[in-house]
Coordinates of C-alpha atoms and ligand atoms in Angstrom, one line a residue:
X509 CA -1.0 -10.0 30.5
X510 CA -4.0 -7.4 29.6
X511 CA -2.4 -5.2 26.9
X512 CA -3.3 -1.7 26.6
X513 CA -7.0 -1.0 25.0
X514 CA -5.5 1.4 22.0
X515 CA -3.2 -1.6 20.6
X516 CA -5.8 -4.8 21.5
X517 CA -7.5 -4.3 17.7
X518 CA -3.9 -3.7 15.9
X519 CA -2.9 -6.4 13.3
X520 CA 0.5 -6.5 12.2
X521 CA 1.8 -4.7 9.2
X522 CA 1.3 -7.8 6.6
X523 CA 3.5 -6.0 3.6
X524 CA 6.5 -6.2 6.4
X525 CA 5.5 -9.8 7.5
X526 CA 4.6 -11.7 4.3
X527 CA 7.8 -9.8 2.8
X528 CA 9.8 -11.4 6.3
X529 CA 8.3 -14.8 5.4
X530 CA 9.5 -15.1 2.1
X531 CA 12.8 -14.0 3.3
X532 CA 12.9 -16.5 6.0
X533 CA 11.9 -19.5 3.4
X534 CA 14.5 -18.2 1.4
X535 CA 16.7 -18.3 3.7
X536 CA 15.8 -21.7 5.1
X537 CA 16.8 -22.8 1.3
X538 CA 13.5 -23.0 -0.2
X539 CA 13.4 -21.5 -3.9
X540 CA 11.0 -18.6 -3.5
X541 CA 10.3 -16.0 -5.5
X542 CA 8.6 -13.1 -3.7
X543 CA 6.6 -10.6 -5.3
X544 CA 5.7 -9.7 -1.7
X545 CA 8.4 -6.8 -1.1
X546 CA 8.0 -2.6 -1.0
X547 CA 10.9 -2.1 -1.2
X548 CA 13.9 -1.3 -4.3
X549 CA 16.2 -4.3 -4.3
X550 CA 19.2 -1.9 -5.3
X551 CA 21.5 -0.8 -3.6
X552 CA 21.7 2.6 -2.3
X553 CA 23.8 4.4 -4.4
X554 CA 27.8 4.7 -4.0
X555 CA 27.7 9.0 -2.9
X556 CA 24.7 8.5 -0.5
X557 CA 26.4 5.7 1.2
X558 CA 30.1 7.5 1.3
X559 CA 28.1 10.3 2.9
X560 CA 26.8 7.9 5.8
X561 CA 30.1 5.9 6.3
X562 CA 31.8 9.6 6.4
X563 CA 29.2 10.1 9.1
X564 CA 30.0 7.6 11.1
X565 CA 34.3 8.0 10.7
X566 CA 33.7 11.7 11.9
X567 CA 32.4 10.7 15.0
X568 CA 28.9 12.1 14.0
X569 CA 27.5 9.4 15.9
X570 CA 25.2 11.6 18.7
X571 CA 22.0 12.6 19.3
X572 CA 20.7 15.3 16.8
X573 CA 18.0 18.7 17.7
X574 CA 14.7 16.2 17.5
X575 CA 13.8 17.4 14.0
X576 CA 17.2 16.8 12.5
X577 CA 20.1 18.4 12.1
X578 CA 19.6 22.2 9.7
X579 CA 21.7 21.3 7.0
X580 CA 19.2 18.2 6.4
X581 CA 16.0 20.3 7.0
X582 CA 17.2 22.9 4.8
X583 CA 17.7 20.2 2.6
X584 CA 14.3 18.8 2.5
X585 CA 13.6 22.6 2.0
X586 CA 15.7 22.5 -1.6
X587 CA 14.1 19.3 -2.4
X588 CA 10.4 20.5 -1.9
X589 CA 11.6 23.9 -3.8
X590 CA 13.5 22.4 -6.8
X591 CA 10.8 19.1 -7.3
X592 CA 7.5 20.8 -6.5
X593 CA 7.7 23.7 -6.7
X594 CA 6.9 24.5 -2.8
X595 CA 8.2 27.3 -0.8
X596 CA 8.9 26.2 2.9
X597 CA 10.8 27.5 5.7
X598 CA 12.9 25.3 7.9
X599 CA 11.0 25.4 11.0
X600 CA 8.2 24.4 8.5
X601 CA 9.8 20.9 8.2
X602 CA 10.5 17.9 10.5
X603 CA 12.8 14.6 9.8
X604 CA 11.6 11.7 11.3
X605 CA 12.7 8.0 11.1
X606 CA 11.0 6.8 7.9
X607 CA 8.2 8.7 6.3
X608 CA 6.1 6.0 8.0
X609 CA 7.5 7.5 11.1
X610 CA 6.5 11.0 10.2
X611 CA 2.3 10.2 9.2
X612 CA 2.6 8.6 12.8
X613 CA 3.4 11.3 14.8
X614 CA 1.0 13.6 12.1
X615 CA -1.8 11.1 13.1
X616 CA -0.8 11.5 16.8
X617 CA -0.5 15.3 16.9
X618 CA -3.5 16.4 14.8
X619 CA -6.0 13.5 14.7
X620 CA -8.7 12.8 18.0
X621 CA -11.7 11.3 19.0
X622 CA -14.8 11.8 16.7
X623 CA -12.3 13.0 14.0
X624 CA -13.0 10.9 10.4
X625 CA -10.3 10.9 8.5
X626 CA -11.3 9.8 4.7
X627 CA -8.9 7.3 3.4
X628 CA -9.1 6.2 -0.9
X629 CA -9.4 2.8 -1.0
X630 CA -7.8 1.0 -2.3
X631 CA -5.0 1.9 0.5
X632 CA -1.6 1.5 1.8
X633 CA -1.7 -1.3 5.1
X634 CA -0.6 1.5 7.4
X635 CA -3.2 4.2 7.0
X636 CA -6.5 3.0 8.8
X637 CA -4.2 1.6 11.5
X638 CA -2.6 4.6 11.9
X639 CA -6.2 6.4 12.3
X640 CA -7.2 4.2 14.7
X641 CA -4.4 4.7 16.9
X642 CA -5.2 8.1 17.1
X643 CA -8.6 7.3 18.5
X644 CA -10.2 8.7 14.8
X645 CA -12.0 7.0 12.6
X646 CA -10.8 6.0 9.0
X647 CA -13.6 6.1 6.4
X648 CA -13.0 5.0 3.2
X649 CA -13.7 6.4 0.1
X650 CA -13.4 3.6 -2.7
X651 CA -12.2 4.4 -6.1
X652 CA -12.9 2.2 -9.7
X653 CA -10.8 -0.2 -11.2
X654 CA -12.9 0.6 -14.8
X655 CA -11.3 4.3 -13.9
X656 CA -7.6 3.1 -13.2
X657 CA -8.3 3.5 -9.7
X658 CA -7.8 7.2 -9.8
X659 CA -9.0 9.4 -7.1
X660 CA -12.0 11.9 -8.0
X661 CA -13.4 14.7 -6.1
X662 CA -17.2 12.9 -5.9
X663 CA -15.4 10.0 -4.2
X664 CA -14.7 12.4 -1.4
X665 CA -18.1 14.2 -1.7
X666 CA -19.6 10.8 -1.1
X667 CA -18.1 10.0 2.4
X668 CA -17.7 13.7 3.5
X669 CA -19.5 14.6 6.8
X670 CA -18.7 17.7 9.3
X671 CA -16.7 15.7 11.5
X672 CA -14.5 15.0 8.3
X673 CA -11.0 16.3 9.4
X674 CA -8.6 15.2 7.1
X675 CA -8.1 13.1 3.4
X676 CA -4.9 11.1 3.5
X677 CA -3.8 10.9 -0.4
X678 CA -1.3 8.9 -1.8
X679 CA -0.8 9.4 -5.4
X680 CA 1.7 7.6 -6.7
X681 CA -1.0 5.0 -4.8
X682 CA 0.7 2.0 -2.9
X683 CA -1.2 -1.0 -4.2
X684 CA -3.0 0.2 -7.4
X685 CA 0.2 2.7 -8.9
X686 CA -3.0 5.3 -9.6
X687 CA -1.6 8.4 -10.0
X688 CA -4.6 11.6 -9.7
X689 CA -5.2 13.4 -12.8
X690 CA -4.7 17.0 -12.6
X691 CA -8.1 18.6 -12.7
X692 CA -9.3 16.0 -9.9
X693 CA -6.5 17.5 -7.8
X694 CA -7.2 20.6 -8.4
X695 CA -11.0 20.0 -8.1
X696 CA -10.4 18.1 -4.6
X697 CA -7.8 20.9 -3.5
X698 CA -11.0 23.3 -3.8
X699 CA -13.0 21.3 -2.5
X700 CA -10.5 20.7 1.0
X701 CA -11.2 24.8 0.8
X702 CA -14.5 24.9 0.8
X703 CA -15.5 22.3 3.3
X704 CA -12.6 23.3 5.5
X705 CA -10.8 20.2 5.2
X706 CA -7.3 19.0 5.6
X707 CA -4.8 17.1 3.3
X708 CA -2.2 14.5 4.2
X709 CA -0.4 13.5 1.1
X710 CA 2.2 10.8 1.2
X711 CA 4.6 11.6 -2.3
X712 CA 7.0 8.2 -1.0
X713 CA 6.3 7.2 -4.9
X714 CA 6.6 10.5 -6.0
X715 CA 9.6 10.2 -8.5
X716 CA 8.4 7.0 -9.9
X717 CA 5.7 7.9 -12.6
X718 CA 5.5 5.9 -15.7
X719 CA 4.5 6.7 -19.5
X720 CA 5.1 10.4 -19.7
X721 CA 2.8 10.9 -16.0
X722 CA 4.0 13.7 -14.0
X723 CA 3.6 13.9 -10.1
X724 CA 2.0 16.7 -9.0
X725 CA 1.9 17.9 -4.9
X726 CA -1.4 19.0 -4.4
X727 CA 0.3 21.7 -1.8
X728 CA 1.5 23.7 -5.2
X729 CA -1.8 24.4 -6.6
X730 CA -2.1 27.6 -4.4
X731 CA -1.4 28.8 -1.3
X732 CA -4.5 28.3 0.4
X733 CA -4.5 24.8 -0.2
X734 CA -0.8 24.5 1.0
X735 CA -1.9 26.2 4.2
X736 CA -4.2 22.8 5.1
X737 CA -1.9 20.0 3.0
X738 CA 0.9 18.4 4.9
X739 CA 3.6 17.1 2.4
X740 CA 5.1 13.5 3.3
X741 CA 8.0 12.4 1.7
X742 CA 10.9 9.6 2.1
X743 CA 14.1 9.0 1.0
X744 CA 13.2 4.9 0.9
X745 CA 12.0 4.8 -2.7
X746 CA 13.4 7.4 -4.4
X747 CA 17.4 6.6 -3.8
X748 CA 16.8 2.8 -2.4
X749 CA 17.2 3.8 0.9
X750 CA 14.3 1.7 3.3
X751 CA 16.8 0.5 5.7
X752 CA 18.2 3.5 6.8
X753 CA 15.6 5.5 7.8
X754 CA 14.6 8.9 6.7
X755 CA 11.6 10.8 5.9
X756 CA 9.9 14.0 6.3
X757 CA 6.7 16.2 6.5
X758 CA 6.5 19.7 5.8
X759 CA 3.3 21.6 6.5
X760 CA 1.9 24.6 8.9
X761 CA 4.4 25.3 11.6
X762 CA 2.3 24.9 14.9
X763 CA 1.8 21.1 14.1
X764 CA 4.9 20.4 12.6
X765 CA 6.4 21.9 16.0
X766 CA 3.7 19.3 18.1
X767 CA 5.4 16.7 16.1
X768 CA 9.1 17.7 16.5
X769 CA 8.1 17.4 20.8
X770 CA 6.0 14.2 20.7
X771 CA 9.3 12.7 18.3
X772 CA 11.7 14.4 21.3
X773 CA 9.4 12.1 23.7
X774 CA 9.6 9.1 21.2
X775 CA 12.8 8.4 19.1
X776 CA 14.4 11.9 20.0
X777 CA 15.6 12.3 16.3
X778 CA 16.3 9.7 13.4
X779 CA 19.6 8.0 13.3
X780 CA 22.1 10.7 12.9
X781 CA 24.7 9.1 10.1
X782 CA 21.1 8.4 8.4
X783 CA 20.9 12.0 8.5
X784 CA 23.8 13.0 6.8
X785 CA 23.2 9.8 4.2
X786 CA 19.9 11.9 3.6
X787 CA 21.8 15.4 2.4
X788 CA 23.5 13.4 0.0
X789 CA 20.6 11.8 -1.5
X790 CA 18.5 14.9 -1.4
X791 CA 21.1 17.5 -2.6
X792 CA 23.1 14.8 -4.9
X793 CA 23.0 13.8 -8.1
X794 CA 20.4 12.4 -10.1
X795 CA 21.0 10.5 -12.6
X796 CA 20.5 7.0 -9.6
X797 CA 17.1 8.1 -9.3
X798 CA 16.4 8.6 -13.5
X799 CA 18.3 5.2 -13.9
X800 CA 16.1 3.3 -11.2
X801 CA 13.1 4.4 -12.6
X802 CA 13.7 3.5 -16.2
X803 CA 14.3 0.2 -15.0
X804 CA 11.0 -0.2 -13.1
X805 CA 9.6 1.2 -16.3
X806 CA 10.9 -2.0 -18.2
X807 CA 9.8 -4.3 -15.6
X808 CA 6.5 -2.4 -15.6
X809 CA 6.2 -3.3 -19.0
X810 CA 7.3 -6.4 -18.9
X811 CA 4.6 -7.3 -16.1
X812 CA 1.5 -6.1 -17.5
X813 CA 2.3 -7.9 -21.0
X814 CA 2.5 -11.4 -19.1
X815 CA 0.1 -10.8 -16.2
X816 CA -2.5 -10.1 -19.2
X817 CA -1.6 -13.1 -21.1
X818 CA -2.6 -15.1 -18.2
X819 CA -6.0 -16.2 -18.5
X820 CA -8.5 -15.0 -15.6
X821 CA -6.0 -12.3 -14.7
X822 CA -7.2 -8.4 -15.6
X823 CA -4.8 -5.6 -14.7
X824 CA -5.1 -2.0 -15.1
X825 CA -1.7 -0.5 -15.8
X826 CA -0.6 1.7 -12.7
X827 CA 1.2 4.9 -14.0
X828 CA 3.5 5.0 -11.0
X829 CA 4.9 2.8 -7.6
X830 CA 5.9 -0.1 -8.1
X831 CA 3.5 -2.4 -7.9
X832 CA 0.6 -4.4 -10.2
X833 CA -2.9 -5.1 -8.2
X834 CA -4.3 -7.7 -10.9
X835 CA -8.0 -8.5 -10.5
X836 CA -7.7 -12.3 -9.5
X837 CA -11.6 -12.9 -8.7
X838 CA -12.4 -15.2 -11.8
X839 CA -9.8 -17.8 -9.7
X840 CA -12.7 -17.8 -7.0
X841 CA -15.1 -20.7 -6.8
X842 CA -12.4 -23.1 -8.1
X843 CA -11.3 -26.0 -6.4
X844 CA -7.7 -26.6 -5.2
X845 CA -6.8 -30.2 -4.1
X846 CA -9.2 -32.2 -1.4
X847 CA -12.1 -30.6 -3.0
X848 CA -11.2 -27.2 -1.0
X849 CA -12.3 -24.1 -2.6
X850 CA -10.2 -20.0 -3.0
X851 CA -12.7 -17.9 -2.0
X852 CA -10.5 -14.7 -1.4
X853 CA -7.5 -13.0 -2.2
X854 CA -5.8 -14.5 1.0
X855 CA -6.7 -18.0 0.0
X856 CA -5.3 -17.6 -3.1
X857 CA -2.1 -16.6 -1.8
X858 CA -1.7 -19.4 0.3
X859 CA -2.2 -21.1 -2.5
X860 CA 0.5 -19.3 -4.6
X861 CA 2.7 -19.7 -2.3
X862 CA 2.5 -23.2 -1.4
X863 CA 1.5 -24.2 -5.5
X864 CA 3.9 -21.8 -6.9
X865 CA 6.4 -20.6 -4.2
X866 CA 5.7 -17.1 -5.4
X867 CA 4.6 -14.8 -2.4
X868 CA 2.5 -12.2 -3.5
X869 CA 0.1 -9.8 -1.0
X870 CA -3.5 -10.3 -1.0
X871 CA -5.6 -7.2 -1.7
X872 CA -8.0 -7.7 1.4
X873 CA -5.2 -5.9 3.2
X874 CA -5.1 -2.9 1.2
X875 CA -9.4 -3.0 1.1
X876 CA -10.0 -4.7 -1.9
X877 CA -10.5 -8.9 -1.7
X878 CA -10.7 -9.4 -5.2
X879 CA -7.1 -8.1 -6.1
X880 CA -3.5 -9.1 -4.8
X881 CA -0.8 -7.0 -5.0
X882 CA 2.4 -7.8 -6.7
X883 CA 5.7 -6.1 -6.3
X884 CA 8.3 -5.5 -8.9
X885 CA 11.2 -4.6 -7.1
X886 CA 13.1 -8.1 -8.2
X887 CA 15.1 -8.6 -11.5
X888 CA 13.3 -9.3 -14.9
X889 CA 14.8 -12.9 -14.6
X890 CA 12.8 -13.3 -11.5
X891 CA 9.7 -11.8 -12.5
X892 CA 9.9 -13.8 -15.5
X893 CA 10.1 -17.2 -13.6
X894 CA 7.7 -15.7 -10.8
X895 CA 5.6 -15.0 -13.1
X896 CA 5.8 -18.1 -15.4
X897 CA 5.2 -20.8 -12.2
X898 CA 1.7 -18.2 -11.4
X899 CA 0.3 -19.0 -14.7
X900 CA 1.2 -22.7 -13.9
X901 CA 0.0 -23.0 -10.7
X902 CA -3.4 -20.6 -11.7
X903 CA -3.9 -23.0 -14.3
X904 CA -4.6 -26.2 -12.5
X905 CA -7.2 -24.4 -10.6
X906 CA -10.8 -25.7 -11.9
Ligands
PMP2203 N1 3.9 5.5 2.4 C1 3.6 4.5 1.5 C2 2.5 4.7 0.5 C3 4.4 3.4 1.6 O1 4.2 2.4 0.7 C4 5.4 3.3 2.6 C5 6.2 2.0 2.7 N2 7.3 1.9 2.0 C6 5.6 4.4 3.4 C7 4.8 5.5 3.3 C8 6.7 4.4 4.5 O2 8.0 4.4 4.0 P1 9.2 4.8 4.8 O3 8.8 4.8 6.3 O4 10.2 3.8 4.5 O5 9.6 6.2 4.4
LIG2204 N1 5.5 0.2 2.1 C1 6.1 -1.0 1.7 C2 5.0 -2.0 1.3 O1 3.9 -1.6 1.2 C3 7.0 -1.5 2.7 C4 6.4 -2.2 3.9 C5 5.6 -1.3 4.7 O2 6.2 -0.4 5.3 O3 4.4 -1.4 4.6 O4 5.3 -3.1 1.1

């Protein structure tokens, strides 16, 4: 059956299918240890559920308006106030299901043929597909592993033409953790100014910074940069929350409102006990969030210490996220069993996860084939072992 020509070039998410894979060998018995998944393996914490199961008691079970119900967009409103420092009205916002949900219907609404739309690579799975679907164009703009991976304004100057519509950024970045220094922000926020440019940044990682780094929204460095940014955000990181749902974009009303009618057209509004599950998180307390994050920070830690006592492996320490994207390319050009050779980062994954039974993602799906990404969203026991039967198995290779 002759599928539609916008989806015929569409590859599946692989962060959501390797991440299904090692939870089907798992459950099939086998002893895997997946570095694979982006998501927190806590729970969601005790108020934010209570707020969902109250939800769903009270019979707040309907559809809501299609950008959510006020109290949460007023929420969202608080939230961009008190943590960025960004002044936004309500019909300035829109609640979508998942902020993957909400850069989709962005793309949709605002992105068109002969649009490019400049995407720092290394990138998150989702973005160039995302582009395309919109009939744009994605265009990457590489950063430097010798530079952290960190964003500069000349990365953008490179790659900039007229028909340049948009820069998605995503800083804290899903792989590399890069977080963009201050003056580069500022220095591309006047550069989206005077090139007439606009700015999509995904903050998902936003409240996971490392070593004393601070996240930044580009949209606060002055109002006419807010005027062209559109703020992303999600509840899935921040309060362990992937399952449920719930994500946002705040930005200039007249395409927030385009989004709020192609969502009414789509999945009419996210789920509504997520919705209430979402005030909690946003308005609640915080000490889940701090006490989440000062655990990835020992992980963190933890990781990079091993990863760089592995010989082979290099690994620039991300500042945020939480993931490591270790430079695995000395492994290529060795020989695994029956003479056969890794010649990429997907080959080596196969190999570490038939070697090592340790799933891990390989960087040629975020745009970079010498790298593979590993999560650390699993207990330091795990990571230990995980990372212990790596070394092993990255050993033998000759
Ligand atoms: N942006 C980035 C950078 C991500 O890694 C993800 C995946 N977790 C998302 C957006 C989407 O997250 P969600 O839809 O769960 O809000
Ligand atoms: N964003 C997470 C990841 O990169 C979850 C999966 C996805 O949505 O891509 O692994």
């Amino acid at each position: 059956m002759p599928l539609s020509r916008r989806v015929r070039s569409i590859s599946p998410s692989s962060t959501l299918a390797i991440t299904a894979m090692a939870k089907r060998m798992q459950a099939e018995g086998i002893d895997v240890i997946s570095f694979a998944g982006g998501e927190p393996e806590f729970d969601t914490p005790e108020h934010v559920k209570a707020a969902g199961i109250r939800a769903v008691r009270d019979g707040f079970t309907k559809y809501t308006a299609p950008a959510g119900i006020e109290e949460l967009r007023d929420a969202v409103v608080a939230k961009l106030k008190r943590d960025n420092g960004l002044e936004y009205t309500q019909d300035e916002v829109v609640t979508c299901s998942g902020s993957k949900q909400a850069l989709y219907n962005l793309a949709m609404v605002f992105f068109d043929k002969r649009d490019e739309v400049i995407i720092p690579a290394p990138y998150w799975v989702s973005y160039p597909e995302q582009v395309r679907l919109a009939d744009a164009t994605p265009v990457f703009a590489p950063t430097r592993e010798e530079e952290g991976f960190r964003l500069k304004r000349g990365d953008l100057e490179r790659v900039l033409t007229r028909r340049t519509k948009a820069v998605i950024l995503n800083s804290p970045c899903n792989p590399t953790g890069a977080v963009i220094e201050l003056d580069e922000l500022k220095a591309i926020a006047e550069l989206a100014v005077e090139k007439d440019f606009y700015l999509v940044s995904d903050e998902a990682y936003e409240a996971l910074t490392y070593d004393g780094v601070k996240h930044v929204s580009i949209a606060s460095l002055g109002e006419e940069v807010k005027a062209r940014t559109f703020v992303v955000g999600s509840t899935s990181k921040t309060y362990a929350m992937t399952g449920w749902r719930l994500g946002y974009a705040a930005g200039p009303k007249e395409i927030i409102k385009a989004m709020i009618d192609l969502q009414s057209h789509s999945t009419s509004a996210p789920a509504s006990p997520s919705q209430k599950a979402a005030v909690a998180a946003l308005l609640g307390p915080r000490e889940t969030v701090e006490s989440m994050r000062r655990e990835f920070e020992k992980r963190r830690r933890y990781l990079l210490e091993r990863l760089h006592g592995i010989p082979g492996v290099r690994c620039v320490p991300p500042e945020g996220a939480f993931y490591a994207f270790p430079n695995v390319s000395a492994f290529y050009g060795k020989k695994v069993a029956r003479g056969r050779k890794i010649s990429s980062s997907t080959d080596l994954t196969a190999y570490l996860i038939q070697e090592a039974r340790v799933t891990v993602v390989p960087g040629a799906d975020f745009g970079s084939d010498k790298h593979v990404r590993i999560s650390y969203c699993l207990g330091m026991e795990q990571i230990r072992d995980g990372l212990e039967r790596m070394a092993k198995a990255l050993e033998q290779l000759k």
